[in-house]
Amino acid sequence: MEDIYNDLIMEHSMNSPYKKELEKYTMCEVGHNPNCGDEIELKIKLSEDKSVIEDMAFTGHGCAISQASTSIMIETLIGKTVEEAKEIISTYIGMIKREITSEEELKKLEEAIAFKDISHMPARVKCALLAWHTLEEMLNNNDSE
Ligand code: ZN
């Protein structure tokens, strides 16, 4: 892994600006990865018409990869529309599963591209996907309401 990405992951895992309580939120969901013991609670605040992610935060505990991927996911997706977020989520999952490799496609991940090499570390894949799967589920539930 390139050093700049390592630093980014370390920074977010040790000192995330998004690891906090959210006073007002639209939805809340717990994600759990029993393989590693990672557990996160994601809270999201959507705009009134539910089309834009206005704020997001998390609490919980787990390994550096799970904590950093949650934090960087939040940083990447705050301010995005729900539609944009869904596209970024599926691109990220595609990157980790090595189904999406085009640089052009991966550009939309912004800093979350830091986790590209996790796809070569099978033991860490579930840690890197936890927050993203949890959020994907939340946004899909949002649609069905
Ligand atoms: Zn983990």
PDB file of C-alpha atoms and ligand atoms in Angstrom:
ATOM      1  CA  MET A   1       0.000   0.000   0.000  1.00  0.00           C
ATOM      2  CA  GLU A   2       1.299   3.460  -0.831  1.00  0.00           C
ATOM      3  CA  ASP A   3       2.415   5.476   2.175  1.00  0.00           C
ATOM      4  CA  ILE A   4       0.120   8.399   1.542  1.00  0.00           C
ATOM      5  CA  TYR A   5      -2.877   6.051   1.747  1.00  0.00           C
ATOM      6  CA  ASN A   6      -1.487   4.333   4.819  1.00  0.00           C
ATOM      7  CA  ASP A   7      -1.201   7.700   6.542  1.00  0.00           C
ATOM      8  CA  LEU A   8      -4.748   8.586   5.574  1.00  0.00           C
ATOM      9  CA  ILE A   9      -6.088   5.315   6.966  1.00  0.00           C
ATOM     10  CA  MET A  10      -4.083   5.677  10.193  1.00  0.00           C
ATOM     11  CA  GLU A  11      -5.247   9.249  10.658  1.00  0.00           C
ATOM     12  CA  HIS A  12      -8.919   8.404  10.195  1.00  0.00           C
ATOM     13  CA  SER A  13      -8.747   5.297  12.383  1.00  0.00           C
ATOM     14  CA  MET A  14      -7.111   7.091  15.299  1.00  0.00           C
ATOM     15  CA  ASN A  15      -8.744  10.467  15.128  1.00  0.00           C
ATOM     16  CA  SER A  16     -11.923  10.559  13.074  1.00  0.00           C
ATOM     17  CA  PRO A  17     -13.841  13.849  12.940  1.00  0.00           C
ATOM     18  CA  TYR A  18     -16.984  11.785  12.226  1.00  0.00           C
ATOM     19  CA  LYS A  19     -16.827   9.500  15.248  1.00  0.00           C
ATOM     20  CA  LYS A  20     -19.428  11.230  17.384  1.00  0.00           C
ATOM     21  CA  GLU A  21     -23.110  11.305  18.237  1.00  0.00           C
ATOM     22  CA  LEU A  22     -25.501  12.963  15.823  1.00  0.00           C
ATOM     23  CA  GLU A  23     -28.180  14.963  17.635  1.00  0.00           C
ATOM     24  CA  LYS A  24     -30.710  14.881  14.847  1.00  0.00           C
ATOM     25  CA  TYR A  25     -30.822  12.028  12.385  1.00  0.00           C
ATOM     26  CA  THR A  26     -33.176  10.401   9.911  1.00  0.00           C
ATOM     27  CA  MET A  27     -31.986   6.800  10.159  1.00  0.00           C
ATOM     28  CA  CYS A  28     -29.739   4.658  12.290  1.00  0.00           C
ATOM     29  CA  GLU A  29     -28.340   1.197  11.606  1.00  0.00           C
ATOM     30  CA  VAL A  30     -25.910  -1.142  13.315  1.00  0.00           C
ATOM     31  CA  GLY A  31     -23.327  -3.072  11.313  1.00  0.00           C
ATOM     32  CA  HIS A  32     -21.468  -6.055  12.696  1.00  0.00           C
ATOM     33  CA  ASN A  33     -18.555  -8.083  11.353  1.00  0.00           C
ATOM     34  CA  PRO A  34     -18.223 -11.152  13.605  1.00  0.00           C
ATOM     35  CA  ASN A  35     -15.060 -12.331  11.789  1.00  0.00           C
ATOM     36  CA  CYS A  36     -13.088  -9.480  13.300  1.00  0.00           C
ATOM     37  CA  GLY A  37     -15.333  -8.131  16.069  1.00  0.00           C
ATOM     38  CA  ASP A  38     -16.009  -4.829  14.313  1.00  0.00           C
ATOM     39  CA  GLU A  39     -19.206  -3.121  15.349  1.00  0.00           C
ATOM     40  CA  ILE A  40     -20.393   0.253  14.133  1.00  0.00           C
ATOM     41  CA  GLU A  41     -23.527   2.310  14.485  1.00  0.00           C
ATOM     42  CA  LEU A  42     -24.176   4.659  11.585  1.00  0.00           C
ATOM     43  CA  LYS A  43     -26.450   7.660  11.840  1.00  0.00           C
ATOM     44  CA  ILE A  44     -27.501   9.646   8.817  1.00  0.00           C
ATOM     45  CA  LYS A  45     -29.380  12.893   8.400  1.00  0.00           C
ATOM     46  CA  LEU A  46     -31.113  13.409   5.082  1.00  0.00           C
ATOM     47  CA  SER A  47     -32.564  16.611   3.683  1.00  0.00           C
ATOM     48  CA  GLU A  48     -36.297  17.142   4.157  1.00  0.00           C
ATOM     49  CA  ASP A  49     -37.152  15.641   0.777  1.00  0.00           C
ATOM     50  CA  LYS A  50     -34.762  12.756   1.589  1.00  0.00           C
ATOM     51  CA  SER A  51     -32.681  13.339  -1.544  1.00  0.00           C
ATOM     52  CA  VAL A  52     -29.406  14.697  -0.068  1.00  0.00           C
ATOM     53  CA  ILE A  53     -27.098  13.372   2.665  1.00  0.00           C
ATOM     54  CA  GLU A  54     -26.753  16.388   4.939  1.00  0.00           C
ATOM     55  CA  ASP A  55     -24.813  14.793   7.756  1.00  0.00           C
ATOM     56  CA  MET A  56     -23.528  11.439   8.921  1.00  0.00           C
ATOM     57  CA  ALA A  57     -21.604  10.134  11.927  1.00  0.00           C
ATOM     58  CA  PHE A  58     -20.681   6.858  13.598  1.00  0.00           C
ATOM     59  CA  THR A  59     -19.880   5.279  16.925  1.00  0.00           C
ATOM     60  CA  GLY A  60     -18.559   1.839  17.762  1.00  0.00           C
ATOM     61  CA  HIS A  61     -15.312  -0.065  17.831  1.00  0.00           C
ATOM     62  CA  GLY A  62     -13.188  -2.347  15.703  1.00  0.00           C
ATOM     63  CA  CYS A  63      -9.926  -2.654  13.825  1.00  0.00           C
ATOM     64  CA  ALA A  64      -8.179   0.255  12.117  1.00  0.00           C
ATOM     65  CA  ILE A  65      -9.484  -0.726   8.677  1.00  0.00           C
ATOM     66  CA  SER A  66     -13.145  -0.844   9.764  1.00  0.00           C
ATOM     67  CA  GLN A  67     -12.906   2.435  11.642  1.00  0.00           C
ATOM     68  CA  ALA A  68     -11.003   4.258   8.895  1.00  0.00           C
ATOM     69  CA  SER A  69     -13.215   2.973   6.077  1.00  0.00           C
ATOM     70  CA  THR A  70     -16.310   4.166   7.963  1.00  0.00           C
ATOM     71  CA  SER A  71     -14.778   7.586   8.560  1.00  0.00           C
ATOM     72  CA  ILE A  72     -13.567   8.036   4.976  1.00  0.00           C
ATOM     73  CA  MET A  73     -16.907   6.812   3.606  1.00  0.00           C
ATOM     74  CA  ILE A  74     -18.670   9.507   5.630  1.00  0.00           C
ATOM     75  CA  GLU A  75     -16.229  12.180   4.483  1.00  0.00           C
ATOM     76  CA  THR A  76     -16.753  11.150   0.858  1.00  0.00           C
ATOM     77  CA  LEU A  77     -20.552  11.042   0.983  1.00  0.00           C
ATOM     78  CA  ILE A  78     -21.627  14.056   3.066  1.00  0.00           C
ATOM     79  CA  GLY A  79     -23.219  16.592   0.709  1.00  0.00           C
ATOM     80  CA  LYS A  80     -23.866  14.025  -2.024  1.00  0.00           C
ATOM     81  CA  THR A  81     -27.340  13.163  -3.256  1.00  0.00           C
ATOM     82  CA  VAL A  82     -28.688   9.741  -2.281  1.00  0.00           C
ATOM     83  CA  GLU A  83     -28.451   8.704  -5.940  1.00  0.00           C
ATOM     84  CA  GLU A  84     -24.787   9.770  -6.177  1.00  0.00           C
ATOM     85  CA  ALA A  85     -24.057   8.015  -2.895  1.00  0.00           C
ATOM     86  CA  LYS A  86     -25.551   4.749  -4.151  1.00  0.00           C
ATOM     87  CA  GLU A  87     -23.390   4.902  -7.240  1.00  0.00           C
ATOM     88  CA  ILE A  88     -20.260   5.564  -5.165  1.00  0.00           C
ATOM     89  CA  ILE A  89     -21.174   2.712  -2.785  1.00  0.00           C
ATOM     90  CA  SER A  90     -21.536   0.214  -5.631  1.00  0.00           C
ATOM     91  CA  THR A  91     -18.276   1.435  -7.194  1.00  0.00           C
ATOM     92  CA  TYR A  92     -16.467   0.980  -3.861  1.00  0.00           C
ATOM     93  CA  ILE A  93     -17.873  -2.531  -3.376  1.00  0.00           C
ATOM     94  CA  GLY A  94     -16.918  -3.305  -6.993  1.00  0.00           C
ATOM     95  CA  MET A  95     -13.370  -2.068  -6.329  1.00  0.00           C
ATOM     96  CA  ILE A  96     -12.957  -4.218  -3.209  1.00  0.00           C
ATOM     97  CA  LYS A  97     -14.302  -7.255  -5.075  1.00  0.00           C
ATOM     98  CA  ARG A  98     -11.959  -6.414  -7.967  1.00  0.00           C
ATOM     99  CA  GLU A  99     -14.860  -6.200 -10.402  1.00  0.00           C
ATOM    100  CA  ILE A 100     -14.169  -2.542 -11.145  1.00  0.00           C
ATOM    101  CA  THR A 101     -10.585  -1.640 -12.014  1.00  0.00           C
ATOM    102  CA  SER A 102     -10.898   1.298 -14.415  1.00  0.00           C
ATOM    103  CA  GLU A 103      -9.073   4.358 -13.040  1.00  0.00           C
ATOM    104  CA  GLU A 104     -11.730   6.580 -14.568  1.00  0.00           C
ATOM    105  CA  GLU A 105     -14.526   4.751 -12.717  1.00  0.00           C
ATOM    106  CA  LEU A 106     -12.584   4.692  -9.442  1.00  0.00           C
ATOM    107  CA  LYS A 107     -11.970   8.459  -9.514  1.00  0.00           C
ATOM    108  CA  LYS A 108     -15.458   9.091  -8.179  1.00  0.00           C
ATOM    109  CA  LEU A 109     -14.462   7.374  -4.922  1.00  0.00           C
ATOM    110  CA  GLU A 110     -12.249  10.348  -3.999  1.00  0.00           C
ATOM    111  CA  GLU A 111     -10.257   9.451  -0.858  1.00  0.00           C
ATOM    112  CA  ALA A 112     -12.007   6.096  -0.480  1.00  0.00           C
ATOM    113  CA  ILE A 113      -9.720   4.851  -3.255  1.00  0.00           C
ATOM    114  CA  ALA A 114      -7.193   4.464  -0.413  1.00  0.00           C
ATOM    115  CA  PHE A 115      -8.716   1.028   0.232  1.00  0.00           C
ATOM    116  CA  LYS A 116      -8.003  -0.314  -3.260  1.00  0.00           C
ATOM    117  CA  ASP A 117      -5.256  -2.694  -2.087  1.00  0.00           C
ATOM    118  CA  ILE A 118      -7.480  -4.216   0.603  1.00  0.00           C
ATOM    119  CA  SER A 119      -8.877  -6.358  -2.211  1.00  0.00           C
ATOM    120  CA  HIS A 120      -5.578  -8.279  -2.004  1.00  0.00           C
ATOM    121  CA  MET A 121      -6.005  -8.919   1.734  1.00  0.00           C
ATOM    122  CA  PRO A 122      -8.933 -11.357   2.071  1.00  0.00           C
ATOM    123  CA  ALA A 123      -8.940 -11.225   5.879  1.00  0.00           C
ATOM    124  CA  ARG A 124      -9.552  -7.470   5.786  1.00  0.00           C
ATOM    125  CA  VAL A 125     -12.179  -7.331   3.042  1.00  0.00           C
ATOM    126  CA  LYS A 126     -15.160  -7.643   5.402  1.00  0.00           C
ATOM    127  CA  CYS A 127     -13.708  -4.916   7.624  1.00  0.00           C
ATOM    128  CA  ALA A 128     -13.404  -2.566   4.645  1.00  0.00           C
ATOM    129  CA  LEU A 129     -16.934  -3.315   3.433  1.00  0.00           C
ATOM    130  CA  LEU A 130     -18.809  -3.181   6.752  1.00  0.00           C
ATOM    131  CA  ALA A 131     -19.799   0.491   6.767  1.00  0.00           C
ATOM    132  CA  TRP A 132     -20.547   0.526   3.040  1.00  0.00           C
ATOM    133  CA  HIS A 133     -22.867  -2.484   3.207  1.00  0.00           C
ATOM    134  CA  THR A 134     -24.572  -1.013   6.272  1.00  0.00           C
ATOM    135  CA  LEU A 135     -25.182   2.291   4.517  1.00  0.00           C
ATOM    136  CA  GLU A 136     -26.331   0.597   1.320  1.00  0.00           C
ATOM    137  CA  GLU A 137     -28.957  -1.247   3.334  1.00  0.00           C
ATOM    138  CA  MET A 138     -30.098   1.966   5.020  1.00  0.00           C
ATOM    139  CA  LEU A 139     -30.505   3.805   1.733  1.00  0.00           C
ATOM    140  CA  ASN A 140     -32.415   0.905   0.199  1.00  0.00           C
ATOM    141  CA  ASN A 141     -34.774   0.853   3.196  1.00  0.00           C
ATOM    142  CA  ASN A 142     -35.254   4.573   2.709  1.00  0.00           C
ATOM    143  CA  ASP A 143     -36.591   3.887  -0.790  1.00  0.00           C
ATOM    144  CA  SER A 144     -39.168   1.398   0.345  1.00  0.00           C
ATOM    145  CA  GLU A 145     -40.778   3.747   2.865  1.00  0.00           C
TER     146      GLU A 145
HETATM  147 ZN    ZN B   1     -11.924  -5.541  11.276  1.00  0.00          ZN
END
